[in-house]
Short mmCIF file of C-alpha atoms in Angstrom, two decimals:
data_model
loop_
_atom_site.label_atom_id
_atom_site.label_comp_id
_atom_site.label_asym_id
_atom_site.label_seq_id
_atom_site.Cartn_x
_atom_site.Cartn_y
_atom_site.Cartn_z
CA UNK A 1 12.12 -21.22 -6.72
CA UNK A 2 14.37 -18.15 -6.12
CA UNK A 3 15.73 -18.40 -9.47
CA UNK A 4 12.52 -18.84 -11.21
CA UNK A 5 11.59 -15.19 -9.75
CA UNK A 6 14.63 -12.96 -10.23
CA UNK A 7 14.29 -14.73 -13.78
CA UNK A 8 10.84 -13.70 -14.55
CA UNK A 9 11.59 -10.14 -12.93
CA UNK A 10 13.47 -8.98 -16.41
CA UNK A 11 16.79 -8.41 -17.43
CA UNK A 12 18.68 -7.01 -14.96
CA UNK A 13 17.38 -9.22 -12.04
CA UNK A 14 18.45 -12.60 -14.19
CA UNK A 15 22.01 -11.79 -12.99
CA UNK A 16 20.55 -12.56 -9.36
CA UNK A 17 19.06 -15.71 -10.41
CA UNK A 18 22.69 -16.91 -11.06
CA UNK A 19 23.91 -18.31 -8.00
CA UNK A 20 20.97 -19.85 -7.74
CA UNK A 21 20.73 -21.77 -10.64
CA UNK A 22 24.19 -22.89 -10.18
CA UNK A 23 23.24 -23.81 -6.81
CA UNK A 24 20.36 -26.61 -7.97
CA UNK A 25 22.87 -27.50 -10.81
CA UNK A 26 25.24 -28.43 -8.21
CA UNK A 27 23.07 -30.31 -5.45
CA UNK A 28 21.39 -32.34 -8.27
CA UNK A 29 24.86 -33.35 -9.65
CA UNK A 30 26.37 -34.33 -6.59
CA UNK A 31 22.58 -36.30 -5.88
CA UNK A 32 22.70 -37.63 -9.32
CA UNK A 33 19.32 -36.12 -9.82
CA UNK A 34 20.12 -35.47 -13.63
CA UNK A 35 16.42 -34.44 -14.48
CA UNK A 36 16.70 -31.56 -11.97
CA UNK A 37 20.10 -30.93 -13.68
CA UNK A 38 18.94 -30.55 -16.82
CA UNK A 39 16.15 -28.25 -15.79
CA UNK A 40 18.61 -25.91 -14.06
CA UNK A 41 20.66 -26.22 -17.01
CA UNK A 42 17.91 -25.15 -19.65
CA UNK A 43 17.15 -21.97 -16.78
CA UNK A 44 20.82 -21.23 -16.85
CA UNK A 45 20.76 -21.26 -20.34
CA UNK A 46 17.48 -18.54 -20.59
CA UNK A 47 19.71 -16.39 -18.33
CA UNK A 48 22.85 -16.46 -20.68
CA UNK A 49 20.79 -15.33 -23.55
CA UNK A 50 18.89 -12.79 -21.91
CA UNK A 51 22.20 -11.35 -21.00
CA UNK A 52 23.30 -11.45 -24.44
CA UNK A 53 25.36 -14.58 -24.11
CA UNK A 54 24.39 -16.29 -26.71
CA UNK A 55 27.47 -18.35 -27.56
CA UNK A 56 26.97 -19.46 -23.48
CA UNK A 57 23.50 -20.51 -24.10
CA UNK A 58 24.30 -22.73 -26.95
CA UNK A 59 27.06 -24.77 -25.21
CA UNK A 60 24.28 -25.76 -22.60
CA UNK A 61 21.60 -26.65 -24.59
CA UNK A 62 23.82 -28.84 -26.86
CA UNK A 63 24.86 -30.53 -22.95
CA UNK A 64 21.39 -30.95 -22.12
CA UNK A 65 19.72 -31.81 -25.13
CA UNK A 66 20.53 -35.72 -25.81
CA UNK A 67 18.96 -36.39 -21.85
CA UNK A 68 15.89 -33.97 -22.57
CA UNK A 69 14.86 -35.52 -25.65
CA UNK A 70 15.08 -38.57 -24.17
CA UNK A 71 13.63 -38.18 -20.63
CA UNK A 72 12.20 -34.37 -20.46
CA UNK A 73 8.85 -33.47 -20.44
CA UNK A 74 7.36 -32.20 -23.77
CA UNK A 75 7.18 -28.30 -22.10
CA UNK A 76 10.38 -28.44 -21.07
CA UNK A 77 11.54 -30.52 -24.79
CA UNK A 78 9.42 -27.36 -26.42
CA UNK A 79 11.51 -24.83 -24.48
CA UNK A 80 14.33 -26.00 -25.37
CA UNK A 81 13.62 -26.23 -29.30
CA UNK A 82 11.94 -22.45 -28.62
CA UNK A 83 15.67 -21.03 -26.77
CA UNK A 84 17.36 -23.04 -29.36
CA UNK A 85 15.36 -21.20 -32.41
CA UNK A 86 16.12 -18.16 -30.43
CA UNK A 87 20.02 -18.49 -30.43
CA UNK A 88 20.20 -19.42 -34.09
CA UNK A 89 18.53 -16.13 -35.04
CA UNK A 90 20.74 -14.62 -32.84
CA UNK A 91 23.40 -15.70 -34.49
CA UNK A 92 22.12 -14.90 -38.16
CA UNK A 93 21.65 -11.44 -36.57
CA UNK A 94 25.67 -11.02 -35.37
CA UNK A 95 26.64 -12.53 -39.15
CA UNK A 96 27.78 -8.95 -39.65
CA UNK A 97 30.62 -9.29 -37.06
CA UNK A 98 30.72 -12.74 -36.28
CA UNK A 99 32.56 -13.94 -33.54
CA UNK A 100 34.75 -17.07 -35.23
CA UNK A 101 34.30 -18.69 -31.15
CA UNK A 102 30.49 -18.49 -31.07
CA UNK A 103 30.29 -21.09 -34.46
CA UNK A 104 33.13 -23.52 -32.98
CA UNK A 105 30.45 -25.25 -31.16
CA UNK A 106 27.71 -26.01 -33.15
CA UNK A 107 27.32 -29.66 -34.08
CA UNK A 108 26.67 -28.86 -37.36
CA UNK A 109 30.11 -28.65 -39.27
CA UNK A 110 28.93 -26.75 -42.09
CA UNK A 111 26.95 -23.80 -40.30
CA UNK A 112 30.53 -23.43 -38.45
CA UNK A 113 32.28 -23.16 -41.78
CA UNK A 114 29.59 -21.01 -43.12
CA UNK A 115 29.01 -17.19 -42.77
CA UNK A 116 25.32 -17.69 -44.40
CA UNK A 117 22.59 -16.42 -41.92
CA UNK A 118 20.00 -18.08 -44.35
CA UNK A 119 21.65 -21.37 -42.64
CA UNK A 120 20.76 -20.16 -39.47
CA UNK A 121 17.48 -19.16 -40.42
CA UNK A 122 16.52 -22.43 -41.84
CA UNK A 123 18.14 -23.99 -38.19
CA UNK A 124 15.99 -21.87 -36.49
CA UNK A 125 12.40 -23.16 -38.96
CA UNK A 126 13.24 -26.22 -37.66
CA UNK A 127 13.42 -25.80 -33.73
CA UNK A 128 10.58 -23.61 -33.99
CA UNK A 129 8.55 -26.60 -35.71
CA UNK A 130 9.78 -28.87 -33.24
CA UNK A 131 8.48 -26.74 -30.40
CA UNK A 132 5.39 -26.29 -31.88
CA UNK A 133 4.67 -29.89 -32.12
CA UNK A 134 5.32 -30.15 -28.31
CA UNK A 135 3.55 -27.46 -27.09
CA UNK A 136 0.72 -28.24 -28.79
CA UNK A 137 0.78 -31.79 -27.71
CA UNK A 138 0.75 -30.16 -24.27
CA UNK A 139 -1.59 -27.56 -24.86
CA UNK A 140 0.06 -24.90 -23.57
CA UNK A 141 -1.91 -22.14 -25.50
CA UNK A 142 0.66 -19.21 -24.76
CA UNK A 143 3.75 -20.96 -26.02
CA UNK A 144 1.64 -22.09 -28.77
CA UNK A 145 1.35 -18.93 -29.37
CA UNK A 146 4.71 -17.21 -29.69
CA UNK A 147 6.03 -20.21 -31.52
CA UNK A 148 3.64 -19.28 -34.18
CA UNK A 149 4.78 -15.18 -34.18
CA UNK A 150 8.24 -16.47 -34.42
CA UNK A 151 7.64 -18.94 -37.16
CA UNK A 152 5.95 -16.44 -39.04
CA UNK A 153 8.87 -13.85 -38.89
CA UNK A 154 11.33 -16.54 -39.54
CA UNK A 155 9.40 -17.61 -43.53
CA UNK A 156 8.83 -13.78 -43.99
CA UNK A 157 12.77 -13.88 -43.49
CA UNK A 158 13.32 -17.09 -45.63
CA UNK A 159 10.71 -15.64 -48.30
CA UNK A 160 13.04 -12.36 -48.59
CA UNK A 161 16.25 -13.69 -48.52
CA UNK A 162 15.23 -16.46 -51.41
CA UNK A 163 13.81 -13.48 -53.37
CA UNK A 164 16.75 -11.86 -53.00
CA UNK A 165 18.68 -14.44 -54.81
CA UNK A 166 16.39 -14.73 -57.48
CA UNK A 167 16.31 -11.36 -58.31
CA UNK A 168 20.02 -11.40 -58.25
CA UNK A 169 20.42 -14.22 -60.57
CA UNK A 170 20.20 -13.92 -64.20
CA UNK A 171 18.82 -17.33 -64.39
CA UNK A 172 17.21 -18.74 -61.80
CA UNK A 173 16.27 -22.16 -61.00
CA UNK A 174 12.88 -23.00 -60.90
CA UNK A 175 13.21 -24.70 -57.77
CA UNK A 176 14.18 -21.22 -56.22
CA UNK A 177 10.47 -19.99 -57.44
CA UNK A 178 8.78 -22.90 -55.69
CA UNK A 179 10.62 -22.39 -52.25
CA UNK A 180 9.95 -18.99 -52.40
CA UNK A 181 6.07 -19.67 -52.89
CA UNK A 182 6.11 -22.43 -50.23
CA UNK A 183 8.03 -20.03 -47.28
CA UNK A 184 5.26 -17.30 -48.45
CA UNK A 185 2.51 -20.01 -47.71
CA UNK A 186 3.86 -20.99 -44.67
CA UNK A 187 3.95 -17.93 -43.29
CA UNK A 188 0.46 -16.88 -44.01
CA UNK A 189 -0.61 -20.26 -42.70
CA UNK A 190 1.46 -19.80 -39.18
CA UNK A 191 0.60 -16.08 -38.90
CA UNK A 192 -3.00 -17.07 -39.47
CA UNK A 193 -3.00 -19.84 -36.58
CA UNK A 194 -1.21 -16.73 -34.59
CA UNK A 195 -4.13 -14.41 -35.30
CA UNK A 196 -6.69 -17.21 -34.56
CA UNK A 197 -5.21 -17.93 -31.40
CA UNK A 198 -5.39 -14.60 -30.02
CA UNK A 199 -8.82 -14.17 -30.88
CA UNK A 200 -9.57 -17.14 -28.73
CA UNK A 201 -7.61 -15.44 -26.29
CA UNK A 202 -10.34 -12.07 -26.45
CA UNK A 203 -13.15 -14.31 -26.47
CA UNK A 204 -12.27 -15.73 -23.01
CA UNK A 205 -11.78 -12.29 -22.14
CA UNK A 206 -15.00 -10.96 -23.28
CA UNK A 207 -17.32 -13.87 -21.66
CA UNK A 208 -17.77 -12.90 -17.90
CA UNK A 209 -18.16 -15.88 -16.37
CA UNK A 210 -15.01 -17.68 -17.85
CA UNK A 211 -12.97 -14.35 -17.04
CA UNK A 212 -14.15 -14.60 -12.93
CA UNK A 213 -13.50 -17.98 -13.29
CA UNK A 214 -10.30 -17.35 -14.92
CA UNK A 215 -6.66 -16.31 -13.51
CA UNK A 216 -6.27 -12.74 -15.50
CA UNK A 217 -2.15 -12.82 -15.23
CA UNK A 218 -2.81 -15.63 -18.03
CA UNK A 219 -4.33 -12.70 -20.45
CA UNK A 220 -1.36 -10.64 -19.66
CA UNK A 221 1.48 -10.46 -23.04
#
């Protein structure tokens, strides 16, 4: 419970969250509680990337992900796709001076032989979508929600980068043309659902009795 407050208290106060993380990762270890485990290990792994250790975050999520996908629930399976999506972009972002440690741990050999941040990208499209599917399963509206903006930014990236190439190659492959016009439709498409969902969010807002009725740290970005 500590943990869960110095976490949501911003940057700074995630370093006090620490001990106590590691604290509930212990206790459930020693109990064999391994669904508490994971749990502490998915906060512990928030708290590494909001400190910028992204490399940190990775090497827990890989630990914990075979046991959440099995036994987790499907918020806790979504937040783990969502900090996973949020790592691989990361990582495209460093591509410019990559640290050769932070790739020596992904399970996929040929993003660790490969200084392409498209790959990443495309890693990232594909956690996103998985969290999506899970938090809408769950109907958790919010998470919904910011899976959406990200998946948005991350086919605006994939639309660029693939126009890139095809402006760069003297003869491009028609296949290039067609990804480029499906990543341009899938981002209208998610930012779309984005912009929808928001307006749901004002409508709540704007009827009086469902706001009174209503918890307003929910309307809160």
């Amino acid at each position: 419970f500590l943990s869960q407050i110095y976490q949501e208290s911003g940057h700074w106060m995630s370093v006090n969250a620490l001990p106590h993380v590691l604290t509930c990762m212990s206790e459930s270890k020693k109990n064999g509680n391994d669904s508490h485990y994971e749990q502490s290990a998915i906060k512990l792994a928030k708290i590494q990337f909001r400190l910028g250790r992204i490399n940190k975050s990775l090497q827990l999520l890989y630990q914990a992900y075979p046991h959440i996908q099995s036994h987790g629930s499907l918020q806790v399976q979504g937040e783990t796709h969502l900090l996973l999506s949020k790592c691989f972009l990361a990582a495209a972002a460093t591509l410019s001076s990559p640290d050769q440690n932070f790739y020596s741990f992904s399970p996929d050999r040929n993003l660790r032989q490969s200084g392409s941040s498209i790959r990443w990208v495309n890693k990232a499209k594909t956690s996103l979508q998985k969290a999506y599917v899970c938090f809408e399963r769950a109907e958790l509206v919010e998470l919904v929600a910011e899976t959406l903006y990200l998946l948005s930014r991350v086919f605006d990236e994939l639309a660029t980068q693939t126009k890139r190439e095809i402006e760069m190659d003297k003869n491009p492959e028609k296949r290039k043309f067609e990804a480029y016009k499906g990543y341009i439709a899938y981002r209208d498409r998610a930012a779309r659902k984005f912009i929808e969902s928001r307006e749901e969010k004002f409508k709540r807002m704007a009827n009086p009795v469902m706001y009174l009725n209503t918890n307003i740290s929910q309307f809160a970005y």
